[in-house]
XYZ file of C-alpha atoms in Angstrom:
543
model
C 38.193 -90.605 -20.481
C 41.298 -90.647 -22.618
C 45.028 -90.675 -22.870
C 45.545 -87.296 -21.240
C 48.074 -86.551 -18.545
C 47.148 -86.125 -14.881
C 48.266 -82.502 -15.232
C 45.047 -81.733 -17.073
C 42.996 -79.438 -14.859
C 39.904 -81.378 -13.893
C 37.692 -78.287 -13.949
C 38.105 -78.256 -17.708
C 38.091 -82.017 -18.191
C 35.891 -84.095 -15.887
C 33.576 -81.398 -14.595
C 32.783 -80.068 -18.051
C 33.844 -82.834 -20.423
C 31.255 -85.434 -19.437
C 33.991 -88.047 -19.279
C 33.464 -91.780 -18.760
C 31.385 -92.065 -21.897
C 29.374 -89.021 -20.846
C 27.446 -91.453 -18.719
C 25.722 -88.991 -16.444
C 24.897 -85.320 -16.128
C 27.617 -83.348 -14.385
C 26.108 -81.058 -11.782
C 27.576 -77.622 -12.224
C 26.225 -74.086 -12.399
C 26.742 -72.340 -15.709
C 25.252 -69.210 -17.197
C 23.336 -69.311 -20.459
C 25.344 -68.169 -23.453
C 22.474 -66.589 -25.290
C 18.779 -65.933 -25.185
C 16.014 -68.041 -26.626
C 13.209 -70.351 -25.636
C 13.931 -72.310 -22.471
C 10.801 -74.402 -22.467
C 11.444 -78.076 -23.048
C 7.833 -78.554 -24.096
C 7.935 -76.178 -27.067
C 8.676 -78.119 -30.240
C 8.598 -75.040 -32.424
C 5.587 -76.066 -34.423
C 6.668 -79.496 -35.567
C 9.493 -81.034 -37.550
C 10.484 -80.300 -41.110
C 12.003 -77.458 -43.068
C 9.332 -75.034 -41.848
C 9.537 -75.955 -38.158
C 11.762 -77.434 -35.501
C 12.970 -80.971 -35.076
C 12.897 -81.735 -31.361
C 15.319 -84.315 -30.009
C 15.697 -85.745 -26.522
C 19.251 -86.480 -25.404
C 19.789 -88.628 -22.324
C 22.923 -86.772 -21.269
C 23.672 -83.324 -19.904
C 24.310 -80.328 -22.168
C 26.385 -78.636 -19.444
C 29.653 -80.341 -20.340
C 32.450 -78.606 -22.202
C 31.668 -77.415 -25.725
C 35.366 -76.995 -26.537
C 35.930 -79.550 -29.354
C 39.594 -79.972 -28.400
C 38.795 -81.402 -24.991
C 35.180 -82.477 -24.620
C 34.051 -86.050 -24.042
C 30.458 -84.999 -23.308
C 27.983 -87.082 -25.315
C 25.607 -84.162 -25.834
C 28.298 -81.648 -26.727
C 30.264 -83.964 -29.004
C 27.096 -84.870 -30.910
C 26.125 -81.210 -31.230
C 29.620 -80.181 -32.315
C 29.469 -82.616 -35.239
C 26.634 -80.445 -36.562
C 28.257 -77.108 -35.722
C 31.917 -77.657 -36.614
C 33.855 -79.398 -39.369
C 37.212 -81.105 -39.484
C 39.418 -81.088 -42.552
C 37.930 -84.548 -42.922
C 34.900 -85.897 -41.112
C 33.734 -89.480 -40.766
C 30.482 -91.284 -41.398
C 28.813 -91.818 -37.993
C 28.298 -95.549 -38.589
C 31.034 -96.832 -40.940
C 33.519 -94.241 -39.641
C 34.900 -93.866 -43.159
C 36.455 -90.421 -43.697
C 35.057 -87.955 -46.229
C 36.146 -84.423 -47.222
C 34.556 -81.731 -45.047
C 36.460 -78.432 -44.912
C 39.069 -80.003 -47.152
C 38.219 -80.647 -50.799
C 39.646 -84.178 -51.009
C 41.108 -87.078 -49.077
C 44.875 -87.579 -49.217
C 45.958 -89.778 -52.114
C 45.972 -93.516 -51.247
C 49.762 -93.649 -51.565
C 50.172 -90.669 -49.227
C 47.808 -92.245 -46.717
C 49.691 -95.529 -46.692
C 53.319 -94.459 -46.848
C 53.470 -90.662 -46.825
C 54.544 -88.307 -44.076
C 53.059 -85.206 -45.714
C 49.349 -84.662 -46.284
C 48.310 -81.530 -48.166
C 44.782 -80.166 -48.067
C 42.986 -77.420 -49.985
C 40.160 -75.722 -48.095
C 36.684 -75.561 -49.611
C 36.178 -72.387 -51.609
C 33.660 -70.060 -50.001
C 33.653 -71.803 -46.605
C 32.480 -69.371 -43.926
C 32.238 -69.196 -40.192
C 28.817 -68.717 -38.663
C 29.612 -65.024 -38.149
C 30.176 -64.652 -41.902
C 33.973 -64.406 -41.945
C 35.927 -66.705 -44.308
C 37.639 -69.892 -43.175
C 41.399 -69.675 -43.814
C 44.540 -71.729 -43.400
C 45.344 -69.606 -40.346
C 42.322 -71.114 -38.589
C 43.554 -74.635 -39.330
C 47.063 -73.906 -38.036
C 45.607 -72.167 -34.969
C 43.497 -75.224 -34.085
C 46.286 -77.755 -34.486
C 48.794 -75.611 -32.625
C 46.479 -75.696 -29.626
C 46.056 -79.453 -29.912
C 49.790 -80.132 -30.217
C 50.937 -77.572 -27.646
C 52.553 -79.584 -24.803
C 51.760 -76.779 -22.359
C 48.040 -76.824 -23.201
C 46.940 -80.334 -22.376
C 43.716 -81.250 -24.175
C 41.847 -84.458 -24.804
C 42.562 -84.205 -28.528
C 46.297 -84.024 -27.876
C 46.341 -87.709 -26.972
C 44.824 -88.577 -30.349
C 47.393 -86.625 -32.412
C 50.659 -85.946 -30.595
C 52.143 -89.418 -31.090
C 52.049 -89.254 -34.908
C 51.491 -85.632 -36.040
C 54.578 -83.391 -35.986
C 53.159 -80.039 -37.151
C 50.655 -78.281 -39.406
C 51.938 -75.604 -41.763
C 50.224 -72.899 -43.793
C 51.030 -73.052 -47.508
C 48.781 -70.147 -48.513
C 45.328 -68.840 -47.571
C 43.522 -71.988 -48.751
C 46.189 -74.673 -48.454
C 47.781 -76.416 -45.474
C 50.266 -79.243 -44.960
C 50.191 -81.820 -42.192
C 53.660 -83.179 -41.425
C 53.620 -86.658 -39.867
C 56.321 -88.207 -37.681
C 55.876 -91.503 -39.534
C 53.285 -92.967 -41.946
C 49.990 -93.320 -40.087
C 47.026 -94.324 -42.285
C 44.597 -94.332 -39.332
C 45.182 -90.612 -38.925
C 42.699 -89.750 -41.677
C 39.697 -90.873 -39.641
C 41.043 -89.072 -36.572
C 40.901 -85.707 -38.305
C 37.204 -85.480 -37.430
C 38.380 -85.128 -33.809
C 40.216 -81.927 -34.744
C 37.259 -79.643 -35.373
C 38.601 -76.475 -36.979
C 37.862 -73.384 -34.904
C 37.959 -69.699 -35.901
C 41.131 -67.965 -34.780
C 39.480 -64.555 -34.674
C 37.002 -65.852 -32.083
C 38.994 -68.211 -29.888
C 42.292 -66.341 -29.784
C 40.640 -63.634 -27.710
C 41.264 -63.530 -23.972
C 38.832 -65.730 -22.073
C 37.423 -67.358 -25.216
C 38.444 -70.902 -24.264
C 36.630 -70.552 -20.952
C 33.556 -69.438 -22.895
C 33.935 -72.498 -25.146
C 33.784 -74.664 -22.047
C 30.489 -73.119 -20.987
C 28.795 -73.165 -24.378
C 30.301 -70.749 -26.911
C 30.276 -72.525 -30.289
C 31.134 -70.847 -33.603
C 31.809 -73.220 -36.468
C 31.541 -73.620 -40.219
C 29.101 -76.542 -40.218
C 25.536 -76.828 -41.520
C 23.916 -75.793 -38.224
C 24.743 -72.862 -35.978
C 23.969 -72.695 -32.304
C 21.150 -70.191 -31.722
C 20.606 -70.582 -27.969
C 22.105 -72.564 -25.123
C 20.521 -73.170 -21.713
C 22.539 -75.551 -19.516
C 20.503 -78.363 -17.967
C 17.538 -77.481 -20.220
C 18.064 -77.327 -23.991
C 20.233 -76.130 -26.848
C 18.767 -74.861 -30.119
C 20.210 -74.743 -33.627
C 19.381 -73.058 -36.923
C 20.334 -74.031 -40.458
C 23.353 -71.969 -41.544
C 22.479 -70.241 -44.816
C 26.152 -69.672 -45.631
C 27.102 -73.352 -45.524
C 28.303 -74.770 -48.874
C 29.685 -78.119 -47.755
C 28.754 -81.748 -48.486
C 26.045 -82.333 -45.839
C 23.592 -79.453 -45.813
C 21.035 -78.847 -43.072
C 17.661 -80.433 -43.821
C 15.824 -78.947 -40.834
C 15.309 -75.212 -40.473
C 15.647 -75.463 -36.706
C 16.521 -78.098 -34.127
C 15.762 -78.088 -30.414
C 17.771 -80.612 -28.391
C 16.423 -81.231 -24.904
C 18.617 -82.651 -22.157
C 16.567 -85.102 -20.076
C 18.828 -87.424 -18.090
C 16.080 -89.227 -16.135
C 14.668 -92.151 -18.090
C 10.915 -91.804 -17.365
C 10.431 -88.211 -18.573
C 12.702 -88.898 -21.545
C 10.477 -91.778 -22.656
C 7.326 -89.746 -21.976
C 8.611 -86.947 -24.196
C 8.718 -89.163 -27.261
C 5.720 -91.444 -26.639
C 1.974 -91.142 -26.783
C -0.363 -88.825 -28.655
C 1.140 -85.785 -26.977
C 4.747 -86.585 -27.818
C 6.782 -83.402 -27.986
C 9.880 -84.866 -29.602
C 10.590 -86.867 -32.740
C 13.795 -88.677 -31.712
C 15.460 -89.800 -28.475
C 18.706 -91.558 -27.666
C 19.607 -93.691 -24.625
C 16.221 -95.439 -24.614
C 15.810 -97.812 -21.626
C 15.581 -101.468 -22.595
C 12.378 -101.901 -20.605
C 10.569 -99.353 -22.811
C 11.477 -100.757 -26.227
C 8.285 -102.788 -26.609
C 6.076 -99.914 -25.496
C 7.647 -97.502 -27.995
C 7.402 -99.969 -30.861
C 3.733 -100.552 -30.127
C 3.294 -96.800 -30.290
C 4.542 -96.769 -33.880
C 8.109 -95.625 -33.262
C 11.176 -97.077 -34.941
C 13.483 -98.426 -32.248
C 16.959 -99.701 -33.050
C 20.033 -100.591 -31.054
C 23.638 -100.011 -31.940
C 26.152 -102.518 -30.608
C 29.709 -101.346 -30.054
C 32.207 -100.497 -27.342
C 29.683 -99.348 -24.749
C 30.622 -101.325 -21.675
C 30.537 -101.812 -17.950
C 34.099 -102.149 -16.725
C 35.837 -102.847 -13.444
C 38.883 -100.810 -12.425
C 41.100 -102.030 -9.590
C 43.357 -99.965 -7.344
C 46.570 -101.946 -7.722
C 48.153 -100.009 -4.833
C 45.517 -101.412 -2.458
C 46.180 -104.995 -1.396
C 45.143 -107.600 -2.388
C 44.238 -106.027 -5.757
C 47.915 -105.740 -6.642
C 47.762 -109.522 -7.148
C 46.573 -110.386 -10.652
C 45.005 -113.611 -9.333
C 42.601 -111.619 -7.184
C 41.582 -109.395 -10.090
C 41.060 -112.437 -12.285
C 39.085 -114.237 -9.576
C 36.595 -111.402 -9.260
C 36.079 -111.410 -13.025
C 35.645 -115.198 -13.264
C 33.082 -115.036 -10.447
C 30.614 -112.763 -12.267
C 27.584 -114.457 -13.810
C 27.509 -112.392 -16.996
C 24.627 -114.326 -18.562
C 22.428 -113.470 -15.602
C 23.506 -109.834 -15.789
C 22.654 -109.665 -19.479
C 19.264 -111.283 -18.944
C 18.181 -109.491 -15.769
C 19.721 -106.041 -16.107
C 20.242 -105.578 -19.848
C 17.127 -107.460 -21.029
C 19.234 -109.356 -23.573
C 20.830 -106.248 -25.098
C 24.421 -107.118 -24.318
C 27.215 -109.656 -24.685
C 29.784 -110.969 -22.266
C 33.111 -109.350 -23.035
C 35.613 -111.715 -24.613
C 38.175 -109.005 -25.365
C 38.744 -105.390 -24.487
C 37.287 -104.706 -27.954
C 33.685 -105.505 -28.822
C 33.001 -108.312 -31.293
C 32.059 -105.901 -34.076
C 35.407 -104.120 -34.055
C 37.519 -104.733 -37.202
C 40.494 -105.698 -35.011
C 38.536 -108.054 -32.752
C 39.448 -111.548 -31.836
C 38.823 -113.282 -28.528
C 41.604 -112.654 -26.043
C 43.671 -115.580 -24.794
C 42.134 -114.969 -21.367
C 38.322 -114.973 -21.473
C 36.463 -114.566 -18.186
C 33.670 -117.082 -18.537
C 31.515 -117.741 -15.473
C 33.636 -120.083 -13.351
C 33.131 -119.670 -9.573
C 35.281 -122.728 -8.810
C 38.232 -121.228 -10.641
C 37.612 -117.943 -8.847
C 37.829 -119.688 -5.468
C 41.011 -121.486 -6.522
C 42.651 -118.228 -7.582
C 41.779 -116.541 -4.280
C 43.153 -119.528 -2.378
C 46.366 -119.476 -4.434
C 46.724 -115.778 -3.622
C 46.289 -116.520 0.081
C 43.168 -114.368 0.285
C 40.322 -115.292 2.636
C 37.317 -113.393 3.968
C 37.758 -110.688 1.365
C 35.585 -107.606 1.795
C 35.136 -105.336 -1.224
C 33.731 -101.831 -1.369
C 32.506 -101.419 -4.943
C 32.182 -97.765 -5.903
C 30.054 -97.221 -9.015
C 28.577 -94.458 -11.143
C 24.819 -94.131 -10.704
C 23.965 -94.518 -14.394
C 20.697 -96.458 -14.450
C 21.858 -99.504 -16.405
C 25.072 -99.735 -14.368
C 23.047 -99.666 -11.145
C 20.837 -102.428 -12.569
C 23.950 -104.593 -13.063
C 25.368 -104.153 -9.562
C 23.156 -106.722 -7.753
C 24.436 -109.468 -10.056
C 28.022 -108.567 -9.200
C 27.253 -108.510 -5.464
C 25.462 -111.874 -5.605
C 28.185 -113.472 -7.729
C 30.965 -112.361 -5.407
C 29.004 -113.460 -2.341
C 28.842 -116.976 -3.786
C 32.643 -117.221 -3.706
C 32.815 -115.863 -0.154
C 33.467 -112.215 -0.962
C 31.436 -109.729 1.073
C 30.536 -106.729 -1.079
C 29.318 -103.252 -0.224
C 27.768 -101.422 -3.170
C 28.325 -97.667 -3.304
C 26.697 -96.062 -6.387
C 27.117 -92.288 -6.630
C 27.185 -89.347 -9.006
C 29.865 -89.619 -11.665
C 31.423 -86.275 -10.719
C 31.547 -87.222 -7.041
C 33.212 -90.551 -7.724
C 35.909 -89.187 -9.995
C 36.541 -86.206 -7.756
C 37.572 -88.734 -5.099
C 39.894 -90.402 -7.591
C 41.363 -87.043 -8.608
C 42.037 -86.307 -4.968
C 43.984 -89.575 -4.751
C 41.618 -90.964 -2.154
C 41.947 -94.662 -1.503
C 39.520 -97.074 -3.149
C 39.293 -100.768 -3.933
C 37.208 -101.368 -7.060
C 35.210 -99.059 -9.354
C 32.409 -100.045 -11.732
C 31.618 -97.508 -14.443
C 30.592 -97.087 -18.077
C 32.828 -96.255 -21.012
C 32.457 -95.918 -24.772
C 35.553 -94.898 -26.771
C 33.533 -95.345 -29.991
C 32.463 -91.716 -29.778
C 36.048 -90.973 -30.816
C 36.484 -93.803 -33.333
C 36.700 -97.558 -33.833
C 40.395 -98.133 -34.484
C 42.004 -100.340 -31.857
C 45.013 -98.068 -31.349
C 42.785 -95.158 -30.370
C 40.496 -97.269 -28.177
C 43.340 -98.863 -26.246
C 45.105 -95.549 -25.671
C 41.832 -94.147 -24.380
C 42.174 -96.305 -21.244
C 45.746 -97.564 -21.282
C 47.830 -94.608 -22.470
C 50.994 -94.586 -20.325
C 50.421 -91.116 -18.882
C 46.663 -90.895 -18.891
C 44.296 -90.410 -15.988
C 43.119 -94.007 -15.929
C 46.630 -95.271 -15.277
C 46.943 -92.671 -12.544
C 43.724 -93.899 -10.949
C 44.680 -97.588 -11.136
C 48.238 -96.906 -9.889
C 49.541 -99.402 -12.442
C 51.785 -97.421 -14.807
C 55.027 -98.316 -13.024
C 54.301 -102.050 -13.028
C 56.646 -104.142 -15.212
C 53.684 -105.580 -17.104
C 52.421 -102.067 -17.753
C 55.779 -100.966 -19.123
C 55.761 -103.972 -21.430
C 52.266 -103.000 -22.580
C 53.214 -99.389 -23.286
C 56.187 -100.524 -25.383
C 54.006 -102.879 -27.418
C 51.403 -100.143 -27.942
C 54.020 -97.668 -29.156
C 55.434 -100.217 -31.607
C 51.943 -100.980 -32.943
C 51.174 -97.280 -33.406
C 54.248 -96.893 -35.626
C 53.577 -100.008 -37.741
C 52.227 -98.998 -41.162
C 51.522 -102.516 -42.442
C 47.886 -103.231 -41.530
C 48.274 -107.007 -41.134
C 51.346 -106.699 -38.939
C 49.716 -103.975 -36.904
C 46.670 -106.143 -36.217
C 48.933 -108.939 -34.932
C 50.737 -106.504 -32.641
C 47.456 -105.102 -31.349
C 46.234 -108.597 -30.518
C 49.418 -109.261 -28.568
C 48.896 -106.303 -26.268
C 45.141 -106.910 -26.017
C 46.007 -110.354 -24.625
C 48.284 -108.682 -22.092
C 45.504 -106.287 -21.053
C 43.049 -109.184 -20.680
C 45.426 -111.234 -18.560
C 46.152 -108.373 -16.165
C 42.528 -107.141 -15.921
C 43.368 -103.798 -14.332
C 40.711 -101.902 -16.287
C 38.578 -104.419 -18.117
C 35.016 -104.720 -19.486
C 32.507 -107.133 -17.998
C 29.818 -106.748 -20.681
C 29.416 -104.797 -23.904
C 25.865 -103.519 -24.385
C 23.722 -101.814 -27.004
C 22.624 -98.195 -26.989
C 19.068 -97.733 -28.245
C 17.619 -94.897 -30.338
C 13.904 -94.326 -31.026
C 12.296 -91.993 -33.554
C 8.972 -91.236 -35.216
C 9.214 -92.493 -38.826
C 6.229 -90.328 -39.782
C 8.198 -87.210 -38.904
C 11.830 -88.014 -39.654
C 13.665 -90.373 -42.018
C 17.274 -91.341 -42.691
C 18.077 -91.983 -39.026
C 20.752 -94.547 -38.189
C 21.160 -95.783 -34.631
C 24.651 -95.132 -33.291
C 26.599 -97.581 -31.094
C 27.788 -94.643 -28.998
C 25.984 -91.833 -27.128
C 24.223 -88.996 -28.922
C 22.624 -88.646 -32.357
C 23.803 -87.584 -35.806
C 21.226 -85.920 -38.067
C 23.493 -84.835 -40.923
C 21.848 -87.377 -43.234
C 18.381 -87.341 -41.696
C 15.516 -85.349 -43.184
C 11.809 -84.681 -42.677
C 9.674 -87.667 -43.646
C 7.661 -87.304 -46.816
């Protein structure tokens, strides 16, 4: 999830957003937005400019399609093809590039300025043929910054962006509260939306259920929740990353076995699939597919209810982390495709360094901490999302805790069911779930606010925001956000990352890879992402 306030209506956030890294399909009944083929076996006659590229996505397509609030893996990935920001970012390096805007802000303005001016691309059109104007840009940002319309994107912009002003039909000005160089890469999270479409009554509700009208290289041609979404190349697109496939058909197949079957064998009906199970990597490679993993912030984390004794005691939280045999988890459940977490950030993050508190496997220390806390015969009910790789990791946690005398009951369940209980303020002890803030970006400030923003849902769940250590953390985070000097900012980030590690309220156990597979005879230019979904803006039919 993200740094959004508990006031956010969960119907429009969890139920439709695909929150928690879009780890599982959200079961909800939606009506199709448009007509079109519903068969998930029809690949449209093959890939390439004369046919359809068929992709298999391991997440549901029935999350919110509203770019200002979705965290759904499927919908976010699709929206990167449908919509544009003023700036967008490369899916791997995350470097910003001009999209609807004609240029990046000048280096001096990025570093020290509080005013960024952008000129819109001449001839840019919406998918319905109407021109993109400055009014559309202002309309989008006004929604994001409106304190009475709480969106996911608001948490990524409100702290540093004061307002967005129209200069003329093709020029806009972003007014910053203070210099914030990291803001350039965040502009991809503000997908510009047409005012003439989404200012109409009921339009935002339609965006939740699948309405998507953008200015990007692909336009949505049909949407069938729980089945597939299709796209066509937009002939009116004149931007930097043109469509290379005439059509795309993205299938949503959450279950692992049929997803693998769809891309393997002589009868394969798809050319690319994300979220490939580790156990199938060898099989797919032998079948001639390219299979690559992307390592990043994808993680299994534990979240403690600090209002439920004894989890208010930091020694108990630390003990349960020290007790986990991470090496065994990585070997048995992740088949070697993971690393024990040594910081909240993954080791590939530009701001990474090992935290002062690293939870290496140390059952003796775990027992000592429980004894010091006066805790004996502890019984833990571990609620967990039923994502396949998370479920595979649970037996290692149960066995590890049993070895230090902690009796554990495992309770995996649907993601929506679990978080509905949390939304209803029902009591719990410990939650195990998946998260991946990298779908929003790689900067430490954004990642940390995703889970530890002072007013976000996670803090509400953990009941920790009023703790003195939490207040210290929030102050440090705010100071780091406002620091323009990159070196100083990194030092400040490390200070509060150490605080997060020591308190272990919401903290990763392992960081793991996400695996993508594709047919190199049918598609080229694919790069495996370290976060859910696919990006085909630089892919093309194989020669």
